[in-house]
Each structure stands twice: as C-alpha cells, then as structure tokens.
Amino acid sequence: MSEQQLQRIQFVTTYYDWLQGLRFVPFGLVQLGFAAWLALPQPEGTDTKARLAVASLVMLGGMLLATGLYAWAGAYYRRRFGEVRMSASTRQRMQRAIGVSLFAGLMLGLLTAFIRKSTQLTDAPLSGSLFLSALALVWYWHWSGRVAHHYLGVAAGFATLALLHAMEASPVYALLRSLPFTTDSRAGAVTLAGTWGVAVVVMGALDHRLLARTLGNEPEPESEAVPE
C-alpha cells in the first residue's frame, strides 16, 4: 500500500463524521432554494412582512426536512461502512475548528454590515466575502491534512467568482438580468447564498465519493517484484 493510500485512509477515518457527504447535500439544496426565492421579484401590492414570514416558514420546513434526511443518511453510512470512534484529541480539534469558523463568520457579517453603512460601494463586500470563503476552504484543506483536493477546486470557484464580480462580469448578475422571472435587485445575496449552496452540494458529493472509494473497496495489491 502506497503512502498516499495510507494518508487517505487516515484522513477518512479521522474525519469520518464530516465526510459523510450525502448527509449535507439536503442543506445545500435548501440554501439553493433560498437563493432562488431571493431572485424572484416581489409582486406589486404584496405585503413585504407577510412574504418574508411565509418564506421563513418554508425555509424552516426545508431545514427540518434536511435534518431528517441527515439522520436517515447517517443510518445508511452506519449500515454500509460501520462506525468509527473519534478520539478525544480529534474531537477537540474539530470543536476548535467549528469555533474558529463561527467566529470568522460572525466577524465577516459584522464587517459587511459596517462597510455597507460607511461607504456607497454596497457591492464591495461581496467580492471580499467570496474571497474570504475561498481562503476558509484552503485553510480547512491544509488543517485537515491536505488530502481532500476537491476543497481546493471549490475554493478556486469562489475566488474566480470574486474576481469576476470585482471586474463587473459576474455570471450570476448576467443570468438574473437575462431571465424574465428574476430580478437583480438582490443579486449580491443571491450570489452568496447560491454559491454556498452549490459548494455544499458539490463538496458533499465529492466527500462521499472519497469516503466510498477509500472504505468501500479492497486495498490495491502491491506489485510483485519481477525477477531479472
């Protein structure tokens, strides 16, 4: 067995709970649904508060459904791959990573709100948010052992979209303007919510693929020495 295979097995068994990607795909789909709702124009005469209340209830229902599917997919993983007991040190590292992520998200939200109030460049925070999202994924890839290279691909997607937005060439803005049933009045929020929705779905599918290929197949036999 090669060193690369050993590193992959160690990574998958260490972060087994987080690599059960099918458990997270429904949450990404709910996020995409929220982005689609943001893209729809508000009909004339509609009560904004009532519309927001209905959307919040639908969003809550979607999250509850996603939570149910999360538990169902967890049972599927236990049946197919078994269970991996997490060590105390790994649990502490993951809890610290979650804490750092929550703190970074809070700071990003506060910074975005401050910039929006203090400058007329209301779209400027979007490029920064996308770029910081890319950096966060690169950090997680490095922190977790530099094994799951698809995180770098998703990070590159965030960075590319940030650059395109900074150049006023965002494909999301162009798409919203081209469709007769959407509006670009909330294009920034649509971009951020939709991009993260796609990212969660893509990373979930690729995490599952990595886990299934690592734990679902027999290790490749080592090549025998050929006598001279």
mmCIF file with all atom_site columns, C-alpha atoms in Angstrom:
data_model
loop_
_atom_site.group_PDB
_atom_site.id
_atom_site.type_symbol
_atom_site.label_atom_id
_atom_site.label_alt_id
_atom_site.label_comp_id
_atom_site.label_asym_id
_atom_site.label_entity_id
_atom_site.label_seq_id
_atom_site.pdbx_PDB_ins_code
_atom_site.Cartn_x
_atom_site.Cartn_y
_atom_site.Cartn_z
_atom_site.occupancy
_atom_site.B_iso_or_equiv
_atom_site.pdbx_formal_charge
_atom_site.auth_seq_id
_atom_site.auth_comp_id
_atom_site.auth_asym_id
_atom_site.auth_atom_id
_atom_site.pdbx_PDB_model_num
ATOM 1   C CA . MET A 1 1   ? 0.000   0.000   0.000   1.00 0.00 ? 1   MET A CA 1
ATOM 2   C CA . SER A 1 2   ? 1.396   3.381   -1.004  1.00 0.00 ? 2   SER A CA 1
ATOM 3   C CA . GLU A 1 3   ? 1.958   6.295   1.379   1.00 0.00 ? 3   GLU A CA 1
ATOM 4   C CA . GLN A 1 4   ? -0.748  8.266   -0.427  1.00 0.00 ? 4   GLN A CA 1
ATOM 5   C CA . GLN A 1 5   ? -3.286  5.492   0.210   1.00 0.00 ? 5   GLN A CA 1
ATOM 6   C CA . LEU A 1 6   ? -2.311  5.367   3.886   1.00 0.00 ? 6   LEU A CA 1
ATOM 7   C CA . GLN A 1 7   ? -2.753  9.145   4.206   1.00 0.00 ? 7   GLN A CA 1
ATOM 8   C CA . ARG A 1 8   ? -6.173  8.919   2.576   1.00 0.00 ? 8   ARG A CA 1
ATOM 9   C CA . ILE A 1 9   ? -7.309  6.115   4.904   1.00 0.00 ? 9   ILE A CA 1
ATOM 10  C CA . GLN A 1 10  ? -6.066  8.060   7.942   1.00 0.00 ? 10  GLN A CA 1
ATOM 11  C CA . PHE A 1 11  ? -7.876  11.192  6.751   1.00 0.00 ? 11  PHE A CA 1
ATOM 12  C CA . VAL A 1 12  ? -11.154 9.352   6.109   1.00 0.00 ? 12  VAL A CA 1
ATOM 13  C CA . THR A 1 13  ? -11.145 7.535   9.447   1.00 0.00 ? 13  THR A CA 1
ATOM 14  C CA . THR A 1 14  ? -10.186 10.691  11.360  1.00 0.00 ? 14  THR A CA 1
ATOM 15  C CA . TYR A 1 15  ? -12.885 12.877  9.786   1.00 0.00 ? 15  TYR A CA 1
ATOM 16  C CA . TYR A 1 16  ? -15.368 10.073  9.146   1.00 0.00 ? 16  TYR A CA 1
ATOM 17  C CA . ASP A 1 17  ? -18.342 12.023  10.525  1.00 0.00 ? 17  ASP A CA 1
ATOM 18  C CA . TRP A 1 18  ? -17.615 15.090  8.400   1.00 0.00 ? 18  TRP A CA 1
ATOM 19  C CA . LEU A 1 19  ? -17.025 13.098  5.210   1.00 0.00 ? 19  LEU A CA 1
ATOM 20  C CA . GLN A 1 20  ? -20.488 11.555  5.177   1.00 0.00 ? 20  GLN A CA 1
ATOM 21  C CA . GLY A 1 21  ? -21.267 13.964  2.389   1.00 0.00 ? 21  GLY A CA 1
ATOM 22  C CA . LEU A 1 22  ? -24.765 12.792  1.484   1.00 0.00 ? 22  LEU A CA 1
ATOM 23  C CA . ARG A 1 23  ? -25.883 13.983  4.914   1.00 0.00 ? 23  ARG A CA 1
ATOM 24  C CA . PHE A 1 24  ? -25.065 17.599  3.999   1.00 0.00 ? 24  PHE A CA 1
ATOM 25  C CA . VAL A 1 25  ? -26.418 17.699  0.429   1.00 0.00 ? 25  VAL A CA 1
ATOM 26  C CA . PRO A 1 26  ? -30.025 18.475  1.535   1.00 0.00 ? 26  PRO A CA 1
ATOM 27  C CA . PHE A 1 27  ? -28.821 21.549  3.424   1.00 0.00 ? 27  PHE A CA 1
ATOM 28  C CA . GLY A 1 28  ? -27.111 22.778  0.258   1.00 0.00 ? 28  GLY A CA 1
ATOM 29  C CA . LEU A 1 29  ? -30.343 22.254  -1.696  1.00 0.00 ? 29  LEU A CA 1
ATOM 30  C CA . VAL A 1 30  ? -32.268 24.270  0.897   1.00 0.00 ? 30  VAL A CA 1
ATOM 31  C CA . GLN A 1 31  ? -29.682 27.029  0.524   1.00 0.00 ? 31  GLN A CA 1
ATOM 32  C CA . LEU A 1 32  ? -30.140 26.947  -3.248  1.00 0.00 ? 32  LEU A CA 1
ATOM 33  C CA . GLY A 1 33  ? -33.901 27.167  -2.787  1.00 0.00 ? 33  GLY A CA 1
ATOM 34  C CA . PHE A 1 34  ? -33.424 30.239  -0.590  1.00 0.00 ? 34  PHE A CA 1
ATOM 35  C CA . ALA A 1 35  ? -31.223 31.830  -3.273  1.00 0.00 ? 35  ALA A CA 1
ATOM 36  C CA . ALA A 1 36  ? -33.903 31.097  -5.899  1.00 0.00 ? 36  ALA A CA 1
ATOM 37  C CA . TRP A 1 37  ? -36.534 32.761  -3.705  1.00 0.00 ? 37  TRP A CA 1
ATOM 38  C CA . LEU A 1 38  ? -34.322 35.833  -3.329  1.00 0.00 ? 38  LEU A CA 1
ATOM 39  C CA . ALA A 1 39  ? -34.051 36.028  -7.114  1.00 0.00 ? 39  ALA A CA 1
ATOM 40  C CA . LEU A 1 40  ? -37.820 36.222  -7.607  1.00 0.00 ? 40  LEU A CA 1
ATOM 41  C CA . PRO A 1 41  ? -39.258 39.753  -7.873  1.00 0.00 ? 41  PRO A CA 1
ATOM 42  C CA . GLN A 1 42  ? -41.832 40.755  -5.300  1.00 0.00 ? 42  GLN A CA 1
ATOM 43  C CA . PRO A 1 43  ? -45.288 41.140  -6.880  1.00 0.00 ? 43  PRO A CA 1
ATOM 44  C CA . GLU A 1 44  ? -46.794 44.601  -6.662  1.00 0.00 ? 44  GLU A CA 1
ATOM 45  C CA . GLY A 1 45  ? -49.077 45.098  -3.715  1.00 0.00 ? 45  GLY A CA 1
ATOM 46  C CA . THR A 1 46  ? -47.550 42.223  -1.747  1.00 0.00 ? 46  THR A CA 1
ATOM 47  C CA . ASP A 1 47  ? -47.019 42.777  1.952   1.00 0.00 ? 47  ASP A CA 1
ATOM 48  C CA . THR A 1 48  ? -43.257 42.526  2.436   1.00 0.00 ? 48  THR A CA 1
ATOM 49  C CA . LYS A 1 49  ? -43.500 41.353  6.043   1.00 0.00 ? 49  LYS A CA 1
ATOM 50  C CA . ALA A 1 50  ? -46.079 38.687  5.201   1.00 0.00 ? 50  ALA A CA 1
ATOM 51  C CA . ARG A 1 51  ? -43.993 37.458  2.281   1.00 0.00 ? 51  ARG A CA 1
ATOM 52  C CA . LEU A 1 52  ? -40.913 37.281  4.482   1.00 0.00 ? 52  LEU A CA 1
ATOM 53  C CA . ALA A 1 53  ? -42.858 35.398  7.168   1.00 0.00 ? 53  ALA A CA 1
ATOM 54  C CA . VAL A 1 54  ? -44.077 32.797  4.670   1.00 0.00 ? 54  VAL A CA 1
ATOM 55  C CA . ALA A 1 55  ? -40.570 32.419  3.260   1.00 0.00 ? 55  ALA A CA 1
ATOM 56  C CA . SER A 1 56  ? -39.186 31.968  6.779   1.00 0.00 ? 56  SER A CA 1
ATOM 57  C CA . LEU A 1 57  ? -41.704 29.202  7.487   1.00 0.00 ? 57  LEU A CA 1
ATOM 58  C CA . VAL A 1 58  ? -40.873 27.465  4.211   1.00 0.00 ? 58  VAL A CA 1
ATOM 59  C CA . MET A 1 59  ? -37.156 27.794  4.985   1.00 0.00 ? 59  MET A CA 1
ATOM 60  C CA . LEU A 1 60  ? -37.719 26.341  8.457   1.00 0.00 ? 60  LEU A CA 1
ATOM 61  C CA . GLY A 1 61  ? -39.670 23.442  6.966   1.00 0.00 ? 61  GLY A CA 1
ATOM 62  C CA . GLY A 1 62  ? -36.869 22.805  4.490   1.00 0.00 ? 62  GLY A CA 1
ATOM 63  C CA . MET A 1 63  ? -34.272 22.791  7.265   1.00 0.00 ? 63  MET A CA 1
ATOM 64  C CA . LEU A 1 64  ? -36.362 20.348  9.318   1.00 0.00 ? 64  LEU A CA 1
ATOM 65  C CA . LEU A 1 65  ? -36.685 18.067  6.290   1.00 0.00 ? 65  LEU A CA 1
ATOM 66  C CA . ALA A 1 66  ? -32.940 18.330  5.660   1.00 0.00 ? 66  ALA A CA 1
ATOM 67  C CA . THR A 1 67  ? -32.315 17.440  9.310   1.00 0.00 ? 67  THR A CA 1
ATOM 68  C CA . GLY A 1 68  ? -34.484 14.343  8.945   1.00 0.00 ? 68  GLY A CA 1
ATOM 69  C CA . LEU A 1 69  ? -32.608 13.328  5.804   1.00 0.00 ? 69  LEU A CA 1
ATOM 70  C CA . TYR A 1 70  ? -29.341 13.969  7.672   1.00 0.00 ? 70  TYR A CA 1
ATOM 71  C CA . ALA A 1 71  ? -30.323 11.383  10.283  1.00 0.00 ? 71  ALA A CA 1
ATOM 72  C CA . TRP A 1 72  ? -31.548 8.931   7.632   1.00 0.00 ? 72  TRP A CA 1
ATOM 73  C CA . ALA A 1 73  ? -28.299 9.216   5.675   1.00 0.00 ? 73  ALA A CA 1
ATOM 74  C CA . GLY A 1 74  ? -26.358 8.662   8.913   1.00 0.00 ? 74  GLY A CA 1
ATOM 75  C CA . ALA A 1 75  ? -28.094 5.304   9.331   1.00 0.00 ? 75  ALA A CA 1
ATOM 76  C CA . TYR A 1 76  ? -27.154 4.455   5.737   1.00 0.00 ? 76  TYR A CA 1
ATOM 77  C CA . TYR A 1 77  ? -23.482 5.168   6.426   1.00 0.00 ? 77  TYR A CA 1
ATOM 78  C CA . ARG A 1 78  ? -23.536 3.064   9.588   1.00 0.00 ? 78  ARG A CA 1
ATOM 79  C CA . ARG A 1 79  ? -25.026 0.129   7.692   1.00 0.00 ? 79  ARG A CA 1
ATOM 80  C CA . ARG A 1 80  ? -22.599 0.366   4.788   1.00 0.00 ? 80  ARG A CA 1
ATOM 81  C CA . PHE A 1 81  ? -19.335 1.446   6.400   1.00 0.00 ? 81  PHE A CA 1
ATOM 82  C CA . GLY A 1 82  ? -19.842 0.873   10.126  1.00 0.00 ? 82  GLY A CA 1
ATOM 83  C CA . GLU A 1 83  ? -18.841 3.323   12.835  1.00 0.00 ? 83  GLU A CA 1
ATOM 84  C CA . VAL A 1 84  ? -15.523 4.945   13.635  1.00 0.00 ? 84  VAL A CA 1
ATOM 85  C CA . ARG A 1 85  ? -14.878 6.012   17.214  1.00 0.00 ? 85  ARG A CA 1
ATOM 86  C CA . MET A 1 86  ? -13.473 9.547   17.322  1.00 0.00 ? 86  MET A CA 1
ATOM 87  C CA . SER A 1 87  ? -10.529 10.128  19.634  1.00 0.00 ? 87  SER A CA 1
ATOM 88  C CA . ALA A 1 88  ? -10.702 12.841  22.299  1.00 0.00 ? 88  ALA A CA 1
ATOM 89  C CA . SER A 1 89  ? -7.903  14.840  20.650  1.00 0.00 ? 89  SER A CA 1
ATOM 90  C CA . THR A 1 90  ? -9.636  14.750  17.255  1.00 0.00 ? 90  THR A CA 1
ATOM 91  C CA . ARG A 1 91  ? -12.934 15.818  18.824  1.00 0.00 ? 91  ARG A CA 1
ATOM 92  C CA . GLN A 1 92  ? -11.213 18.768  20.480  1.00 0.00 ? 92  GLN A CA 1
ATOM 93  C CA . ARG A 1 93  ? -9.536  19.803  17.213  1.00 0.00 ? 93  ARG A CA 1
ATOM 94  C CA . MET A 1 94  ? -12.859 19.646  15.373  1.00 0.00 ? 94  MET A CA 1
ATOM 95  C CA . GLN A 1 95  ? -14.591 21.654  18.088  1.00 0.00 ? 95  GLN A CA 1
ATOM 96  C CA . ARG A 1 96  ? -11.863 24.292  17.837  1.00 0.00 ? 96  ARG A CA 1
ATOM 97  C CA . ALA A 1 97  ? -12.267 24.342  14.052  1.00 0.00 ? 97  ALA A CA 1
ATOM 98  C CA . ILE A 1 98  ? -16.020 24.864  14.413  1.00 0.00 ? 98  ILE A CA 1
ATOM 99  C CA . GLY A 1 99  ? -15.407 27.650  16.919  1.00 0.00 ? 99  GLY A CA 1
ATOM 100 C CA . VAL A 1 100 ? -12.937 29.390  14.625  1.00 0.00 ? 100 VAL A CA 1
ATOM 101 C CA . SER A 1 101 ? -15.350 29.067  11.693  1.00 0.00 ? 101 SER A CA 1
ATOM 102 C CA . LEU A 1 102 ? -18.261 30.526  13.681  1.00 0.00 ? 102 LEU A CA 1
ATOM 103 C CA . PHE A 1 103 ? -16.111 33.408  14.931  1.00 0.00 ? 103 PHE A CA 1
ATOM 104 C CA . ALA A 1 104 ? -14.844 34.137  11.403  1.00 0.00 ? 104 ALA A CA 1
ATOM 105 C CA . GLY A 1 105 ? -18.406 34.092  10.073  1.00 0.00 ? 105 GLY A CA 1
ATOM 106 C CA . LEU A 1 106 ? -19.553 36.488  12.781  1.00 0.00 ? 106 LEU A CA 1
ATOM 107 C CA . MET A 1 107 ? -16.671 38.861  12.102  1.00 0.00 ? 107 MET A CA 1
ATOM 108 C CA . LEU A 1 108 ? -17.365 38.697  8.360   1.00 0.00 ? 108 LEU A CA 1
ATOM 109 C CA . GLY A 1 109 ? -21.015 39.552  8.937   1.00 0.00 ? 109 GLY A CA 1
ATOM 110 C CA . LEU A 1 110 ? -20.163 42.486  11.206  1.00 0.00 ? 110 LEU A CA 1
ATOM 111 C CA . LEU A 1 111 ? -17.547 43.742  8.736   1.00 0.00 ? 111 LEU A CA 1
ATOM 112 C CA . THR A 1 112 ? -20.017 43.519  5.857   1.00 0.00 ? 112 THR A CA 1
ATOM 113 C CA . ALA A 1 113 ? -22.635 45.442  7.821   1.00 0.00 ? 113 ALA A CA 1
ATOM 114 C CA . PHE A 1 114 ? -20.079 48.120  8.784   1.00 0.00 ? 114 PHE A CA 1
ATOM 115 C CA . ILE A 1 115 ? -18.875 48.558  5.209   1.00 0.00 ? 115 ILE A CA 1
ATOM 116 C CA . ARG A 1 116 ? -22.423 48.827  3.899   1.00 0.00 ? 116 ARG A CA 1
ATOM 117 C CA . LYS A 1 117 ? -23.175 51.617  6.378   1.00 0.00 ? 117 LYS A CA 1
ATOM 118 C CA . SER A 1 118 ? -19.940 53.528  5.912   1.00 0.00 ? 118 SER A CA 1
ATOM 119 C CA . THR A 1 119 ? -19.485 53.513  2.140   1.00 0.00 ? 119 THR A CA 1
ATOM 120 C CA . GLN A 1 120 ? -21.511 53.852  -1.027  1.00 0.00 ? 120 GLN A CA 1
ATOM 121 C CA . LEU A 1 121 ? -19.799 50.831  -2.564  1.00 0.00 ? 121 LEU A CA 1
ATOM 122 C CA . THR A 1 122 ? -22.555 48.481  -1.453  1.00 0.00 ? 122 THR A CA 1
ATOM 123 C CA . ASP A 1 123 ? -21.371 45.651  -3.714  1.00 0.00 ? 123 ASP A CA 1
ATOM 124 C CA . ALA A 1 124 ? -17.777 45.737  -2.483  1.00 0.00 ? 124 ALA A CA 1
ATOM 125 C CA . PRO A 1 125 ? -18.323 43.341  0.448   1.00 0.00 ? 125 PRO A CA 1
ATOM 126 C CA . LEU A 1 126 ? -19.489 40.580  -1.911  1.00 0.00 ? 126 LEU A CA 1
ATOM 127 C CA . SER A 1 127 ? -16.091 40.114  -3.558  1.00 0.00 ? 127 SER A CA 1
ATOM 128 C CA . GLY A 1 128 ? -14.444 40.152  -0.144  1.00 0.00 ? 128 GLY A CA 1
ATOM 129 C CA . SER A 1 129 ? -16.927 37.618  1.235   1.00 0.00 ? 129 SER A CA 1
ATOM 130 C CA . LEU A 1 130 ? -16.363 35.272  -1.697  1.00 0.00 ? 130 LEU A CA 1
ATOM 131 C CA . PHE A 1 131 ? -12.597 35.610  -1.432  1.00 0.00 ? 131 PHE A CA 1
ATOM 132 C CA . LEU A 1 132 ? -12.664 35.001  2.334   1.00 0.00 ? 132 LEU A CA 1
ATOM 133 C CA . SER A 1 133 ? -14.795 31.922  1.671   1.00 0.00 ? 133 SER A CA 1
ATOM 134 C CA . ALA A 1 134 ? -12.094 30.677  -0.688  1.00 0.00 ? 134 ALA A CA 1
ATOM 135 C CA . LEU A 1 135 ? -9.415  31.287  1.938   1.00 0.00 ? 135 LEU A CA 1
ATOM 136 C CA . ALA A 1 136 ? -11.501 29.449  4.546   1.00 0.00 ? 136 ALA A CA 1
ATOM 137 C CA . LEU A 1 137 ? -11.699 26.362  2.336   1.00 0.00 ? 137 LEU A CA 1
ATOM 138 C CA . VAL A 1 138 ? -7.964  26.461  1.653   1.00 0.00 ? 138 VAL A CA 1
ATOM 139 C CA . TRP A 1 139 ? -7.337  26.750  5.385   1.00 0.00 ? 139 TRP A CA 1
ATOM 140 C CA . TYR A 1 140 ? -9.599  23.774  6.082   1.00 0.00 ? 140 TYR A CA 1
ATOM 141 C CA . TRP A 1 141 ? -7.867  21.696  3.385   1.00 0.00 ? 141 TRP A CA 1
ATOM 142 C CA . HIS A 1 142 ? -4.482  22.475  4.948   1.00 0.00 ? 142 HIS A CA 1
ATOM 143 C CA . TRP A 1 143 ? -5.706  21.998  8.541   1.00 0.00 ? 143 TRP A CA 1
ATOM 144 C CA . SER A 1 144 ? -7.256  18.611  7.786   1.00 0.00 ? 144 SER A CA 1
ATOM 145 C CA . GLY A 1 145 ? -4.105  17.138  6.271   1.00 0.00 ? 145 GLY A CA 1
ATOM 146 C CA . ARG A 1 146 ? -4.041  18.321  2.637   1.00 0.00 ? 146 ARG A CA 1
ATOM 147 C CA . VAL A 1 147 ? -5.738  15.168  1.353   1.00 0.00 ? 147 VAL A CA 1
ATOM 148 C CA . ALA A 1 148 ? -9.163  16.211  0.004   1.00 0.00 ? 148 ALA A CA 1
ATOM 149 C CA . HIS A 1 149 ? -8.010  18.174  -3.037  1.00 0.00 ? 149 HIS A CA 1
ATOM 150 C CA . HIS A 1 150 ? -11.560 18.889  -4.197  1.00 0.00 ? 150 HIS A CA 1
ATOM 151 C CA . TYR A 1 151 ? -11.725 21.554  -1.471  1.00 0.00 ? 151 TYR A CA 1
ATOM 152 C CA . LEU A 1 152 ? -9.132  23.470  -3.469  1.00 0.00 ? 152 LEU A CA 1
ATOM 153 C CA . GLY A 1 153 ? -11.290 23.204  -6.584  1.00 0.00 ? 153 GLY A CA 1
ATOM 154 C CA . VAL A 1 154 ? -14.290 24.659  -4.764  1.00 0.00 ? 154 VAL A CA 1
ATOM 155 C CA . ALA A 1 155 ? -12.069 27.375  -3.279  1.00 0.00 ? 155 ALA A CA 1
ATOM 156 C CA . ALA A 1 156 ? -10.869 28.232  -6.791  1.00 0.00 ? 156 ALA A CA 1
ATOM 157 C CA . GLY A 1 157 ? -14.512 28.597  -7.826  1.00 0.00 ? 157 GLY A CA 1
ATOM 158 C CA . PHE A 1 158 ? -15.145 31.091  -5.015  1.00 0.00 ? 158 PHE A CA 1
ATOM 159 C CA . ALA A 1 159 ? -12.010 33.053  -5.898  1.00 0.00 ? 159 ALA A CA 1
ATOM 160 C CA . THR A 1 160 ? -12.890 33.117  -9.610  1.00 0.00 ? 160 THR A CA 1
ATOM 161 C CA . LEU A 1 161 ? -16.395 34.376  -8.890  1.00 0.00 ? 161 LEU A CA 1
ATOM 162 C CA . ALA A 1 162 ? -14.961 37.046  -6.569  1.00 0.00 ? 162 ALA A CA 1
ATOM 163 C CA . LEU A 1 163 ? -12.613 38.205  -9.333  1.00 0.00 ? 163 LEU A CA 1
ATOM 164 C CA . LEU A 1 164 ? -15.388 38.258  -11.931 1.00 0.00 ? 164 LEU A CA 1
ATOM 165 C CA . HIS A 1 165 ? -17.602 40.262  -9.603  1.00 0.00 ? 165 HIS A CA 1
ATOM 166 C CA . ALA A 1 166 ? -14.795 42.755  -8.965  1.00 0.00 ? 166 ALA A CA 1
ATOM 167 C CA . MET A 1 167 ? -14.444 43.115  -12.766 1.00 0.00 ? 167 MET A CA 1
ATOM 168 C CA . GLU A 1 168 ? -18.228 43.660  -13.059 1.00 0.00 ? 168 GLU A CA 1
ATOM 169 C CA . ALA A 1 169 ? -18.522 40.446  -15.081 1.00 0.00 ? 169 ALA A CA 1
ATOM 170 C CA . SER A 1 170 ? -20.442 38.285  -12.615 1.00 0.00 ? 170 SER A CA 1
ATOM 171 C CA . PRO A 1 171 ? -22.270 35.462  -14.432 1.00 0.00 ? 171 PRO A CA 1
ATOM 172 C CA . VAL A 1 172 ? -24.927 35.429  -11.694 1.00 0.00 ? 172 VAL A CA 1
ATOM 173 C CA . TYR A 1 173 ? -25.807 39.075  -12.303 1.00 0.00 ? 173 TYR A CA 1
ATOM 174 C CA . ALA A 1 174 ? -25.894 38.469  -16.050 1.00 0.00 ? 174 ALA A CA 1
ATOM 175 C CA . LEU A 1 175 ? -28.163 35.437  -15.605 1.00 0.00 ? 175 LEU A CA 1
ATOM 176 C CA . LEU A 1 176 ? -30.590 37.290  -13.357 1.00 0.00 ? 176 LEU A CA 1
ATOM 177 C CA . ARG A 1 177 ? -30.853 40.140  -15.869 1.00 0.00 ? 177 ARG A CA 1
ATOM 178 C CA . SER A 1 178 ? -31.461 37.750  -18.761 1.00 0.00 ? 178 SER A CA 1
ATOM 179 C CA . LEU A 1 179 ? -34.295 35.746  -17.198 1.00 0.00 ? 179 LEU A CA 1
ATOM 180 C CA . PRO A 1 180 ? -37.762 37.320  -17.371 1.00 0.00 ? 180 PRO A CA 1
ATOM 181 C CA . PHE A 1 181 ? -38.870 35.923  -13.990 1.00 0.00 ? 181 PHE A CA 1
ATOM 182 C CA . THR A 1 182 ? -35.913 37.104  -11.866 1.00 0.00 ? 182 THR A CA 1
ATOM 183 C CA . THR A 1 183 ? -34.542 40.387  -10.594 1.00 0.00 ? 183 THR A CA 1
ATOM 184 C CA . ASP A 1 184 ? -31.031 41.597  -9.853  1.00 0.00 ? 184 ASP A CA 1
ATOM 185 C CA . SER A 1 185 ? -32.132 43.876  -7.008  1.00 0.00 ? 185 SER A CA 1
ATOM 186 C CA . ARG A 1 186 ? -30.824 41.320  -4.527  1.00 0.00 ? 186 ARG A CA 1
ATOM 187 C CA . ALA A 1 187 ? -28.167 39.864  -6.787  1.00 0.00 ? 187 ALA A CA 1
ATOM 188 C CA . GLY A 1 188 ? -25.433 40.057  -4.166  1.00 0.00 ? 188 GLY A CA 1
ATOM 189 C CA . ALA A 1 189 ? -27.403 37.976  -1.663  1.00 0.00 ? 189 ALA A CA 1
ATOM 190 C CA . VAL A 1 190 ? -28.426 35.556  -4.425  1.00 0.00 ? 190 VAL A CA 1
ATOM 191 C CA . THR A 1 191 ? -24.782 35.143  -5.422  1.00 0.00 ? 191 THR A CA 1
ATOM 192 C CA . LEU A 1 192 ? -23.526 34.450  -1.911  1.00 0.00 ? 192 LEU A CA 1
ATOM 193 C CA . ALA A 1 193 ? -26.389 32.131  -0.905  1.00 0.00 ? 193 ALA A CA 1
ATOM 194 C CA . GLY A 1 194 ? -26.407 30.307  -4.239  1.00 0.00 ? 194 GLY A CA 1
ATOM 195 C CA . THR A 1 195 ? -22.640 29.872  -4.363  1.00 0.00 ? 195 THR A CA 1
ATOM 196 C CA . TRP A 1 196 ? -22.535 28.367  -0.902  1.00 0.00 ? 196 TRP A CA 1
ATOM 197 C CA . GLY A 1 197 ? -25.493 26.139  -1.774  1.00 0.00 ? 197 GLY A CA 1
ATOM 198 C CA . VAL A 1 198 ? -23.670 24.800  -4.820  1.00 0.00 ? 198 VAL A CA 1
ATOM 199 C CA . ALA A 1 199 ? -20.455 24.444  -2.798  1.00 0.00 ? 199 ALA A CA 1
ATOM 200 C CA . VAL A 1 200 ? -22.157 22.378  -0.082  1.00 0.00 ? 200 VAL A CA 1
ATOM 201 C CA . VAL A 1 201 ? -23.759 20.073  -2.670  1.00 0.00 ? 201 VAL A CA 1
ATOM 202 C CA . VAL A 1 202 ? -20.514 19.634  -4.629  1.00 0.00 ? 202 VAL A CA 1
ATOM 203 C CA . MET A 1 203 ? -18.341 19.084  -1.562  1.00 0.00 ? 203 MET A CA 1
ATOM 204 C CA . GLY A 1 204 ? -20.910 16.694  -0.096  1.00 0.00 ? 204 GLY A CA 1
ATOM 205 C CA . ALA A 1 205 ? -20.972 14.584  -3.251  1.00 0.00 ? 205 ALA A CA 1
ATOM 206 C CA . LEU A 1 206 ? -17.173 14.548  -3.553  1.00 0.00 ? 206 LEU A CA 1
ATOM 207 C CA . ASP A 1 207 ? -16.692 13.833  0.156   1.00 0.00 ? 207 ASP A CA 1
ATOM 208 C CA . HIS A 1 208 ? -18.996 10.824  -0.234  1.00 0.00 ? 208 HIS A CA 1
ATOM 209 C CA . ARG A 1 209 ? -17.050 9.685   -3.286  1.00 0.00 ? 209 ARG A CA 1
ATOM 210 C CA . LEU A 1 210 ? -13.770 9.928   -1.375  1.00 0.00 ? 210 LEU A CA 1
ATOM 211 C CA . LEU A 1 211 ? -15.169 8.000   1.581   1.00 0.00 ? 211 LEU A CA 1
ATOM 212 C CA . ALA A 1 212 ? -16.758 5.302   -0.601  1.00 0.00 ? 212 ALA A CA 1
ATOM 213 C CA . ARG A 1 213 ? -13.610 4.812   -2.685  1.00 0.00 ? 213 ARG A CA 1
ATOM 214 C CA . THR A 1 214 ? -11.443 4.585   0.435   1.00 0.00 ? 214 THR A CA 1
ATOM 215 C CA . LEU A 1 215 ? -13.587 2.374   2.673   1.00 0.00 ? 215 LEU A CA 1
ATOM 216 C CA . GLY A 1 216 ? -15.750 0.617   0.127   1.00 0.00 ? 216 GLY A CA 1
ATOM 217 C CA . ASN A 1 217 ? -13.021 -1.092  -1.894  1.00 0.00 ? 217 ASN A CA 1
ATOM 218 C CA . GLU A 1 218 ? -10.343 -3.580  -1.075  1.00 0.00 ? 218 GLU A CA 1
ATOM 219 C CA . PRO A 1 219 ? -6.841  -2.092  -0.962  1.00 0.00 ? 219 PRO A CA 1
ATOM 220 C CA . GLU A 1 220 ? -4.926  -2.396  -4.180  1.00 0.00 ? 220 GLU A CA 1
ATOM 221 C CA . PRO A 1 221 ? -2.420  -5.278  -4.138  1.00 0.00 ? 221 PRO A CA 1
ATOM 222 C CA . GLU A 1 222 ? 1.194   -4.320  -4.087  1.00 0.00 ? 222 GLU A CA 1
ATOM 223 C CA . SER A 1 223 ? 3.055   -5.075  -7.284  1.00 0.00 ? 223 SER A CA 1
ATOM 224 C CA . GLU A 1 224 ? 5.278   -8.108  -7.072  1.00 0.00 ? 224 GLU A CA 1
ATOM 225 C CA . ALA A 1 225 ? 8.943   -7.834  -7.850  1.00 0.00 ? 225 ALA A CA 1
ATOM 226 C CA . VAL A 1 226 ? 9.763   -9.043  -11.333 1.00 0.00 ? 226 VAL A CA 1
ATOM 227 C CA . PRO A 1 227 ? 12.786  -11.356 -11.349 1.00 0.00 ? 227 PRO A CA 1
ATOM 228 C CA . GLU A 1 228 ? 15.566  -10.252 -13.593 1.00 0.00 ? 228 GLU A CA 1
#
